[in-house]
């Protein structure tokens, strides 16, 4: 498919729709919007223009103009993605939603909130907490990412083991569809079976099926009691293997996170501080909620026994702020070591996680790859970061990474897994999705995209190639 370039005529029309102050066309201004958090310049593409929308009507008008003149529109939130999902591969317009940043309503009685897509996730969490409520979505980038991007990518995060991913926190969405109509999908209901579940189709579609302009999120009662335990293991497989035993033991943790020892050391260097038990092995961080202090104490005793029986050398009560600062600093610590990193986001059933970790370590040794590993261990999602070191030639490193991927993904799919647990496919993984996904499944996805976006205007080149 051939897209038209953004002409001066189109620029003038965009300025008329959103205001001249909301249209950027200069090179240095555009550079920020050429990439997300993927630092490898091979995945960077300059937009021809950046447009800031301030309401759903402006978003709809821009999308209608794009269909009229056949130019691509790439929706963007905070740009914290890790799959090149907001990268303008075919140029065109990056449509930023960062100015749509209002919390419109918090109803602590009916337990919901209504927000615009440019609200920072941590700001939403703080605002509802001030009202005595709780928003369960918790991506590690919560201090910088936007709720709209969370919904568009179905962000996971630390609490998914108990509360589910972002899609489980959403009642309804207002969406501008690929032809420029404003539609409301979903409803503030506990259940409904009225036709296709279109809200859930758009959630996680990475901006390819619609642009989210308003979100109604579920709120929960704020947990009264919680604690964090840190179990330290010499064996990585023993650490990961403990997860299912904790759940089987009758405890549903809020979070279960894993970090290997070399990653712990990397985080220590980045933060400039010493972490509990870091000299002794690999971390399993378990957060659990309780109905009372006695309930927490009982759960802590049970988890201590389970972790110790499964090889933990230490089981400690963790300092909440410090341990979660360390876990959430993982990405920044890796970036401080190398600006070029292959960030894998693989996921398998939880019972297959120890075998996957063993295979990851085997392949890293086989292909001589420098790795840093952290994991949402409670839901089977392992973040494997492969660093290009300064003394490695890019072409040689990239070739070994690709060989590693072929063996790694074959193993994952043979064990019931998928190549992305929460970061999404974007531009970065689309060829791998094509290779490893069932062709009938891909055909159904393409049919949906073609039906809803006949001109292939929204976020082209993501998930699928442009035909």
Short mmCIF file of C-alpha atoms in Angstrom, two decimals:
data_model
loop_
_atom_site.label_atom_id
_atom_site.label_comp_id
_atom_site.label_asym_id
_atom_site.label_seq_id
_atom_site.Cartn_x
_atom_site.Cartn_y
_atom_site.Cartn_z
CA UNK A 1 0.00 0.00 0.00
CA UNK A 2 1.17 3.52 -0.80
CA UNK A 3 0.57 6.33 1.67
CA UNK A 4 0.57 10.00 0.71
CA UNK A 5 3.15 12.36 2.15
CA UNK A 6 2.11 15.08 4.58
CA UNK A 7 1.86 18.12 2.31
CA UNK A 8 1.62 21.76 3.29
CA UNK A 9 -2.06 21.54 2.45
CA UNK A 10 -2.51 18.72 4.99
CA UNK A 11 -0.46 20.63 7.59
CA UNK A 12 -2.76 23.62 7.16
CA UNK A 13 -5.82 21.41 7.59
CA UNK A 14 -4.35 19.81 10.72
CA UNK A 15 -3.63 23.25 12.16
CA UNK A 16 -7.21 24.28 11.45
CA UNK A 17 -8.50 21.19 13.29
CA UNK A 18 -6.35 21.36 16.45
CA UNK A 19 -4.65 24.76 16.42
CA UNK A 20 -1.25 25.69 15.04
CA UNK A 21 0.30 25.34 18.51
CA UNK A 22 -0.65 21.65 18.49
CA UNK A 23 1.17 20.71 15.27
CA UNK A 24 4.93 20.09 15.17
CA UNK A 25 6.87 19.75 11.91
CA UNK A 26 10.51 20.60 12.73
CA UNK A 27 13.20 17.90 12.77
CA UNK A 28 14.45 18.28 16.36
CA UNK A 29 10.89 18.44 17.65
CA UNK A 30 10.02 15.26 15.80
CA UNK A 31 12.99 13.24 17.06
CA UNK A 32 11.38 12.58 20.46
CA UNK A 33 8.45 10.91 18.70
CA UNK A 34 10.59 8.69 16.46
CA UNK A 35 10.94 5.96 19.07
CA UNK A 36 9.69 4.53 22.32
CA UNK A 37 11.91 3.10 25.10
CA UNK A 38 13.65 0.80 22.62
CA UNK A 39 17.02 2.53 22.31
CA UNK A 40 18.35 0.56 19.32
CA UNK A 41 18.43 3.17 16.50
CA UNK A 42 17.55 0.45 13.96
CA UNK A 43 13.97 0.76 15.24
CA UNK A 44 13.69 4.57 15.10
CA UNK A 45 11.54 6.31 12.41
CA UNK A 46 10.79 10.03 12.14
CA UNK A 47 7.18 11.15 11.79
CA UNK A 48 6.35 13.82 9.24
CA UNK A 49 4.28 15.69 11.81
CA UNK A 50 3.24 15.40 15.45
CA UNK A 51 -0.30 16.43 16.38
CA UNK A 52 -1.52 16.98 19.96
CA UNK A 53 -5.21 16.30 20.43
CA UNK A 54 -7.10 17.86 23.34
CA UNK A 55 -10.39 15.96 23.05
CA UNK A 56 -12.08 13.05 21.29
CA UNK A 57 -13.61 15.31 18.64
CA UNK A 58 -10.15 16.46 17.53
CA UNK A 59 -8.92 12.85 17.43
CA UNK A 60 -11.89 11.90 15.27
CA UNK A 61 -11.34 14.85 12.93
CA UNK A 62 -7.66 13.93 12.41
CA UNK A 63 -8.55 10.30 11.67
CA UNK A 64 -11.24 11.37 9.17
CA UNK A 65 -8.70 13.64 7.46
CA UNK A 66 -6.23 10.74 7.31
CA UNK A 67 -8.79 8.55 5.55
CA UNK A 68 -9.54 11.36 3.12
CA UNK A 69 -5.88 11.95 2.22
CA UNK A 70 -4.54 8.42 2.90
CA UNK A 71 -1.79 9.12 5.41
CA UNK A 72 -1.01 6.96 8.47
CA UNK A 73 -1.89 7.94 12.04
CA UNK A 74 0.14 6.49 14.91
CA UNK A 75 -1.44 7.06 18.35
CA UNK A 76 0.99 7.66 21.20
CA UNK A 77 0.79 7.96 24.96
CA UNK A 78 3.90 8.45 27.09
CA UNK A 79 6.19 6.53 24.74
CA UNK A 80 7.27 4.05 27.44
CA UNK A 81 6.55 0.97 25.31
CA UNK A 82 9.14 -1.72 24.65
CA UNK A 83 7.89 -3.16 21.34
CA UNK A 84 8.06 -0.12 19.01
CA UNK A 85 4.28 0.06 19.10
CA UNK A 86 4.14 3.87 18.76
CA UNK A 87 6.88 4.19 16.13
CA UNK A 88 5.79 5.80 12.81
CA UNK A 89 7.30 3.22 10.48
CA UNK A 90 5.58 4.76 7.44
CA UNK A 91 5.94 8.37 8.52
CA UNK A 92 2.67 10.26 8.59
CA UNK A 93 1.28 11.73 11.81
CA UNK A 94 2.06 10.74 15.37
CA UNK A 95 -1.12 11.64 17.26
CA UNK A 96 -0.13 12.38 20.86
CA UNK A 97 -2.73 12.10 23.62
CA UNK A 98 -0.54 13.59 26.34
CA UNK A 99 -2.71 16.72 26.63
CA UNK A 100 -5.80 14.60 27.36
CA UNK A 101 -4.70 14.16 30.96
CA UNK A 102 -7.71 14.77 33.20
CA UNK A 103 -9.22 12.53 35.85
CA UNK A 104 -12.87 13.24 35.07
CA UNK A 105 -14.57 11.43 37.94
CA UNK A 106 -13.82 9.29 40.98
CA UNK A 107 -16.86 7.62 42.48
CA UNK A 108 -15.76 5.83 45.63
CA UNK A 109 -19.34 4.78 46.43
CA UNK A 110 -19.99 2.98 43.15
CA UNK A 111 -16.27 2.04 42.89
CA UNK A 112 -15.25 3.39 39.51
CA UNK A 113 -13.26 6.25 37.97
CA UNK A 114 -13.38 7.91 34.55
CA UNK A 115 -10.12 9.17 33.09
CA UNK A 116 -8.62 10.48 29.87
CA UNK A 117 -5.82 8.45 28.24
CA UNK A 118 -2.99 10.86 29.10
CA UNK A 119 -3.32 10.41 32.88
CA UNK A 120 -0.18 8.95 34.44
CA UNK A 121 -0.90 5.58 36.00
CA UNK A 122 0.71 6.54 39.31
CA UNK A 123 -1.37 9.73 39.43
CA UNK A 124 -4.55 7.70 39.02
CA UNK A 125 -3.41 5.32 41.76
CA UNK A 126 -2.66 8.21 44.13
CA UNK A 127 -5.92 10.01 43.38
CA UNK A 128 -8.13 7.01 44.08
CA UNK A 129 -6.08 6.05 47.14
CA UNK A 130 -6.78 9.51 48.58
CA UNK A 131 -10.46 8.57 48.37
CA UNK A 132 -9.85 5.28 50.20
CA UNK A 133 -10.04 3.15 47.07
CA UNK A 134 -7.57 1.06 45.07
CA UNK A 135 -6.75 0.74 41.35
CA UNK A 136 -5.16 -2.68 40.87
CA UNK A 137 -3.26 -2.06 37.62
CA UNK A 138 0.44 -1.78 38.42
CA UNK A 139 2.93 -1.80 35.52
CA UNK A 140 6.53 -1.31 36.63
CA UNK A 141 6.66 1.91 34.60
CA UNK A 142 3.67 3.33 36.51
CA UNK A 143 5.52 6.53 37.43
CA UNK A 144 5.91 7.44 33.76
CA UNK A 145 3.41 5.49 31.63
CA UNK A 146 -0.13 6.66 30.78
CA UNK A 147 -3.31 4.76 31.50
CA UNK A 148 -4.30 4.96 27.81
CA UNK A 149 -1.12 3.15 26.80
CA UNK A 150 -1.75 0.58 29.53
CA UNK A 151 -5.17 -0.13 28.01
CA UNK A 152 -3.93 -0.12 24.41
CA UNK A 153 -1.24 -2.69 25.19
CA UNK A 154 -3.07 -4.56 27.97
CA UNK A 155 -0.17 -3.81 30.31
CA UNK A 156 0.56 -6.45 32.92
CA UNK A 157 2.79 -5.65 35.85
CA UNK A 158 3.40 -6.84 39.36
CA UNK A 159 -0.14 -7.46 40.61
CA UNK A 160 -1.34 -9.54 37.65
CA UNK A 161 -0.94 -12.78 39.60
CA UNK A 162 -3.86 -11.80 41.88
CA UNK A 163 -5.77 -9.06 40.07
CA UNK A 164 -5.12 -9.79 36.40
CA UNK A 165 -3.80 -7.47 33.70
CA UNK A 166 -5.15 -4.07 32.64
CA UNK A 167 -8.07 -5.56 30.69
CA UNK A 168 -9.42 -6.96 33.98
CA UNK A 169 -9.53 -3.43 35.48
CA UNK A 170 -11.68 -1.84 32.76
CA UNK A 171 -15.44 -1.41 32.54
CA UNK A 172 -15.71 0.61 29.34
CA UNK A 173 -13.79 2.67 26.80
CA UNK A 174 -14.61 5.54 24.49
CA UNK A 175 -12.80 4.93 21.21
CA UNK A 176 -12.28 6.74 17.92
CA UNK A 177 -12.51 3.95 15.38
CA UNK A 178 -10.28 3.74 12.26
CA UNK A 179 -12.75 5.68 10.12
CA UNK A 180 -13.14 8.52 12.62
CA UNK A 181 -16.34 7.67 14.47
CA UNK A 182 -16.53 8.09 18.25
CA UNK A 183 -17.94 4.89 19.77
CA UNK A 184 -18.51 3.72 23.34
CA UNK A 185 -17.67 0.09 24.05
CA UNK A 186 -18.34 -1.90 27.19
CA UNK A 187 -20.46 -0.81 30.14
CA UNK A 188 -20.22 -0.36 33.90
CA UNK A 189 -21.64 -3.82 34.53
CA UNK A 190 -20.43 -6.86 36.43
CA UNK A 191 -21.56 -9.14 33.61
CA UNK A 192 -23.12 -8.95 30.16
CA UNK A 193 -23.42 -11.22 27.12
CA UNK A 194 -24.90 -8.77 24.64
CA UNK A 195 -23.10 -9.42 21.37
CA UNK A 196 -19.37 -9.42 20.74
CA UNK A 197 -17.08 -8.17 23.49
CA UNK A 198 -15.77 -5.24 21.44
CA UNK A 199 -14.23 -3.36 24.35
CA UNK A 200 -11.94 -6.30 25.06
CA UNK A 201 -11.08 -6.55 21.36
CA UNK A 202 -9.80 -2.97 21.36
CA UNK A 203 -8.00 -3.38 24.69
CA UNK A 204 -4.57 -4.80 23.83
CA UNK A 205 -4.88 -4.07 20.09
CA UNK A 206 -1.91 -1.68 20.25
CA UNK A 207 -3.63 1.26 18.56
CA UNK A 208 -4.38 -0.72 15.40
CA UNK A 209 -8.18 -0.98 15.86
CA UNK A 210 -9.00 2.30 17.58
CA UNK A 211 -7.70 5.28 19.56
CA UNK A 212 -8.80 5.24 23.19
CA UNK A 213 -10.07 8.65 24.35
CA UNK A 214 -11.82 7.87 27.66
CA UNK A 215 -11.62 4.97 30.11
CA UNK A 216 -13.90 3.82 32.90
CA UNK A 217 -11.81 1.82 35.36
CA UNK A 218 -12.84 -0.48 38.19
CA UNK A 219 -11.93 0.43 41.74
CA UNK A 220 -11.54 -1.92 44.69
CA UNK A 221 -11.45 -1.42 48.46
CA UNK A 222 -7.96 -0.44 49.57
CA UNK A 223 -6.21 -3.44 51.18
CA UNK A 224 -5.82 -2.85 54.90
CA UNK A 225 -2.88 -5.12 55.58
CA UNK A 226 0.02 -6.21 53.41
CA UNK A 227 3.63 -7.30 53.75
CA UNK A 228 6.59 -8.23 51.57
CA UNK A 229 8.80 -11.27 52.03
CA UNK A 230 12.15 -11.72 50.36
CA UNK A 231 13.31 -15.31 49.84
CA UNK A 232 16.92 -15.77 48.69
CA UNK A 233 17.94 -18.87 46.69
CA UNK A 234 21.24 -20.21 45.44
CA UNK A 235 19.37 -22.04 42.67
CA UNK A 236 17.40 -20.00 40.13
CA UNK A 237 15.22 -22.99 39.28
CA UNK A 238 14.38 -23.55 42.97
CA UNK A 239 13.33 -19.91 43.30
CA UNK A 240 11.01 -20.02 40.28
CA UNK A 241 9.79 -23.49 41.22
CA UNK A 242 8.51 -22.24 44.57
CA UNK A 243 5.80 -20.07 42.98
CA UNK A 244 3.24 -22.79 42.28
CA UNK A 245 3.91 -24.36 45.69
CA UNK A 246 2.98 -21.10 47.43
CA UNK A 247 -0.29 -20.91 45.51
CA UNK A 248 -0.96 -24.62 45.99
CA UNK A 249 -0.35 -24.06 49.71
CA UNK A 250 -3.50 -21.92 49.84
CA UNK A 251 -1.96 -18.46 49.54
CA UNK A 252 -2.81 -16.15 46.64
CA UNK A 253 -0.04 -13.54 46.65
CA UNK A 254 -0.53 -10.08 45.24
CA UNK A 255 2.87 -10.14 43.54
CA UNK A 256 5.62 -12.71 43.03
CA UNK A 257 8.74 -11.27 41.39
CA UNK A 258 12.06 -12.89 40.54
CA UNK A 259 15.49 -11.32 39.95
CA UNK A 260 18.67 -13.26 39.29
CA UNK A 261 21.82 -12.38 41.22
CA UNK A 262 23.72 -10.65 38.42
CA UNK A 263 20.68 -8.43 37.87
CA UNK A 264 20.53 -7.66 41.59
CA UNK A 265 24.16 -6.54 41.45
CA UNK A 266 23.38 -4.41 38.39
CA UNK A 267 20.52 -2.71 40.26
CA UNK A 268 22.75 -2.15 43.30
CA UNK A 269 25.32 -0.42 41.11
CA UNK A 270 22.63 1.72 39.48
CA UNK A 271 20.99 2.75 42.76
CA UNK A 272 24.27 3.05 44.65
CA UNK A 273 23.05 1.07 47.64
CA UNK A 274 23.29 -2.36 49.21
CA UNK A 275 20.22 -4.62 49.00
CA UNK A 276 19.11 -7.22 51.55
CA UNK A 277 20.60 -10.67 50.98
CA UNK A 278 22.20 -9.67 47.69
CA UNK A 279 25.41 -11.55 48.38
CA UNK A 280 23.61 -14.87 48.84
CA UNK A 281 21.73 -15.60 45.64
CA UNK A 282 18.62 -14.94 43.58
CA UNK A 283 15.54 -13.07 44.76
CA UNK A 284 11.94 -14.18 45.05
CA UNK A 285 9.89 -11.17 46.23
CA UNK A 286 6.42 -12.07 47.50
CA UNK A 287 3.82 -9.48 48.46
CA UNK A 288 0.72 -10.76 50.22
CA UNK A 289 -2.41 -9.07 51.55
CA UNK A 290 -4.35 -10.08 54.64
CA UNK A 291 -7.56 -9.35 56.48
CA UNK A 292 -5.74 -8.70 59.78
CA UNK A 293 -2.26 -8.69 61.29
CA UNK A 294 -2.87 -12.22 62.59
CA UNK A 295 -3.85 -13.33 59.09
CA UNK A 296 -0.65 -11.81 57.70
CA UNK A 297 1.46 -13.50 60.38
CA UNK A 298 -0.10 -16.87 59.56
CA UNK A 299 0.55 -16.41 55.84
CA UNK A 300 4.12 -15.29 56.52
CA UNK A 301 4.78 -18.44 58.57
CA UNK A 302 3.33 -20.65 55.83
CA UNK A 303 5.39 -18.96 53.12
CA UNK A 304 8.53 -19.15 55.24
CA UNK A 305 8.06 -22.91 55.56
CA UNK A 306 7.34 -23.40 51.85
CA UNK A 307 10.29 -21.27 50.71
CA UNK A 308 12.70 -22.92 53.16
CA UNK A 309 11.57 -26.42 52.20
CA UNK A 310 12.23 -25.52 48.56
CA UNK A 311 15.79 -24.30 48.98
CA UNK A 312 15.67 -20.73 50.26
CA UNK A 313 18.74 -19.90 52.34
CA UNK A 314 17.04 -16.82 53.84
CA UNK A 315 13.44 -15.68 54.16
CA UNK A 316 13.32 -12.05 55.26
CA UNK A 317 10.70 -9.40 55.86
CA UNK A 318 11.56 -6.91 53.14
CA UNK A 319 11.61 -3.14 53.40
CA UNK A 320 8.68 -2.34 51.12
CA UNK A 321 9.88 0.89 49.53
CA UNK A 322 13.45 -0.30 49.09
CA UNK A 323 12.68 -3.71 47.61
CA UNK A 324 10.14 -2.33 45.12
CA UNK A 325 12.45 0.52 44.17
CA UNK A 326 15.01 -2.15 43.34
CA UNK A 327 12.59 -4.26 41.31
CA UNK A 328 11.24 -1.29 39.37
CA UNK A 329 14.76 0.00 38.64
CA UNK A 330 15.50 -3.12 36.56
CA UNK A 331 15.01 -1.46 33.16
CA UNK A 332 17.00 1.66 34.08
CA UNK A 333 19.84 -0.42 35.51
CA UNK A 334 20.08 -2.42 32.30
CA UNK A 335 20.00 0.75 30.21
CA UNK A 336 22.88 2.14 32.28
CA UNK A 337 24.94 -0.89 31.27
CA UNK A 338 24.09 -0.84 27.57
CA UNK A 339 21.95 1.33 25.29
CA UNK A 340 21.41 -1.52 22.85
CA UNK A 341 19.42 -4.33 24.45
CA UNK A 342 17.16 -7.07 23.12
CA UNK A 343 14.25 -7.11 25.58
CA UNK A 344 12.40 -10.44 25.50
CA UNK A 345 8.97 -10.63 27.11
CA UNK A 346 8.23 -14.34 26.94
CA UNK A 347 5.49 -16.13 28.87
CA UNK A 348 4.64 -19.76 29.64
CA UNK A 349 2.25 -21.53 32.01
CA UNK A 350 3.54 -21.04 35.55
CA UNK A 351 4.33 -24.74 35.97
CA UNK A 352 6.62 -24.55 32.89
CA UNK A 353 8.55 -21.53 34.16
CA UNK A 354 11.45 -23.40 35.80
CA UNK A 355 12.07 -25.32 32.57
CA UNK A 356 12.00 -22.08 30.56
CA UNK A 357 14.50 -20.42 32.88
CA UNK A 358 16.82 -23.40 32.56
CA UNK A 359 16.54 -23.19 28.75
CA UNK A 360 17.21 -19.43 28.78
CA UNK A 361 20.42 -19.95 30.74
CA UNK A 362 21.48 -22.84 28.47
CA UNK A 363 20.99 -20.81 25.31
CA UNK A 364 22.73 -17.75 26.76
CA UNK A 365 25.79 -19.89 27.38
CA UNK A 366 25.55 -21.53 23.95
CA UNK A 367 25.40 -18.19 22.10
CA UNK A 368 27.71 -16.32 24.49
CA UNK A 369 25.09 -13.71 25.39
CA UNK A 370 25.22 -11.32 28.34
CA UNK A 371 21.84 -11.44 30.08
CA UNK A 372 19.92 -9.75 32.88
CA UNK A 373 16.76 -11.51 34.05
CA UNK A 374 13.72 -10.37 36.01
CA UNK A 375 10.35 -12.04 36.04
CA UNK A 376 6.73 -11.64 37.01
CA UNK A 377 7.17 -15.14 38.36
CA UNK A 378 3.62 -15.45 39.63
CA UNK A 379 2.18 -15.36 36.11
CA UNK A 380 4.93 -17.05 34.06
CA UNK A 381 6.22 -13.86 32.38
CA UNK A 382 10.04 -13.69 32.13
CA UNK A 383 11.87 -10.53 31.04
CA UNK A 384 15.12 -11.62 29.43
CA UNK A 385 17.35 -8.67 28.56
CA UNK A 386 20.26 -9.43 26.22
CA UNK A 387 22.89 -6.69 26.33
CA UNK A 388 25.23 -5.71 23.52
CA UNK A 389 28.53 -4.98 25.18
CA UNK A 390 30.85 -2.23 23.98
CA UNK A 391 33.45 -4.64 22.58
CA UNK A 392 30.90 -6.56 20.44
CA UNK A 393 30.23 -5.76 16.80
CA UNK A 394 26.53 -5.07 16.32
CA UNK A 395 26.16 -7.42 13.34
CA UNK A 396 27.72 -10.36 15.20
CA UNK A 397 25.69 -9.70 18.35
CA UNK A 398 22.47 -9.32 16.37
CA UNK A 399 23.08 -12.60 14.51
CA UNK A 400 23.58 -14.49 17.78
CA UNK A 401 20.46 -12.90 19.24
CA UNK A 402 18.40 -14.04 16.25
CA UNK A 403 19.75 -17.59 16.50
CA UNK A 404 18.91 -17.56 20.19
CA UNK A 405 15.36 -16.38 19.44
CA UNK A 406 14.71 -19.24 17.03
CA UNK A 407 15.56 -21.88 19.62
CA UNK A 408 13.99 -19.97 22.50
CA UNK A 409 10.62 -19.42 20.81
CA UNK A 410 10.46 -22.99 19.52
CA UNK A 411 10.88 -24.14 23.12
CA UNK A 412 8.30 -21.67 24.42
CA UNK A 413 5.58 -22.59 21.92
CA UNK A 414 6.26 -26.30 22.48
CA UNK A 415 5.56 -25.68 26.18
CA UNK A 416 2.30 -23.77 25.69
CA UNK A 417 3.76 -20.27 25.81
CA UNK A 418 3.77 -17.12 23.69
CA UNK A 419 6.43 -14.64 22.65
CA UNK A 420 4.93 -11.67 24.54
CA UNK A 421 3.30 -11.64 27.94
CA UNK A 422 2.71 -7.89 28.34
CA UNK A 423 4.90 -5.65 26.18
CA UNK A 424 3.04 -6.44 22.96
CA UNK A 425 4.06 -7.20 19.38
CA UNK A 426 4.45 -3.72 17.89
CA UNK A 427 6.91 -3.31 15.05
CA UNK A 428 9.70 -5.16 16.82
CA UNK A 429 8.18 -8.64 17.10
CA UNK A 430 5.76 -8.82 14.17
CA UNK A 431 7.99 -11.07 12.01
CA UNK A 432 8.38 -13.46 14.95
CA UNK A 433 4.63 -13.49 15.56
CA UNK A 434 4.14 -14.31 11.88
CA UNK A 435 6.60 -17.19 12.14
CA UNK A 436 5.38 -18.80 15.36
CA UNK A 437 1.62 -18.12 15.42
CA UNK A 438 -0.95 -20.53 13.99
CA UNK A 439 -1.82 -19.33 10.44
CA UNK A 440 -5.57 -19.70 11.03
CA UNK A 441 -5.30 -17.46 14.08
CA UNK A 442 -3.38 -14.87 12.07
CA UNK A 443 -5.99 -15.00 9.30
CA UNK A 444 -8.76 -14.18 11.79
CA UNK A 445 -6.77 -11.25 13.18
CA UNK A 446 -6.07 -9.84 9.71
CA UNK A 447 -9.76 -10.15 8.81
CA UNK A 448 -10.70 -8.07 11.86
CA UNK A 449 -8.11 -5.40 11.01
CA UNK A 450 -9.24 -5.19 7.38
CA UNK A 451 -12.92 -4.99 8.32
CA UNK A 452 -12.46 -2.21 10.88
CA UNK A 453 -9.66 -0.28 9.14
CA UNK A 454 -10.20 -0.68 5.37
CA UNK A 455 -7.63 1.99 4.47
CA UNK A 456 -5.05 0.67 6.98
CA UNK A 457 -4.76 4.14 8.50
CA UNK A 458 -4.27 3.30 12.19
CA UNK A 459 -0.75 2.36 13.29
CA UNK A 460 0.28 0.51 10.11
CA UNK A 461 3.23 -1.85 10.30
CA UNK A 462 2.37 -2.95 13.85
CA UNK A 463 1.50 -6.60 14.52
CA UNK A 464 1.20 -7.21 10.73
CA UNK A 465 3.05 -6.09 7.63
CA UNK A 466 1.35 -3.54 5.41
CA UNK A 467 0.11 -5.25 2.25
#
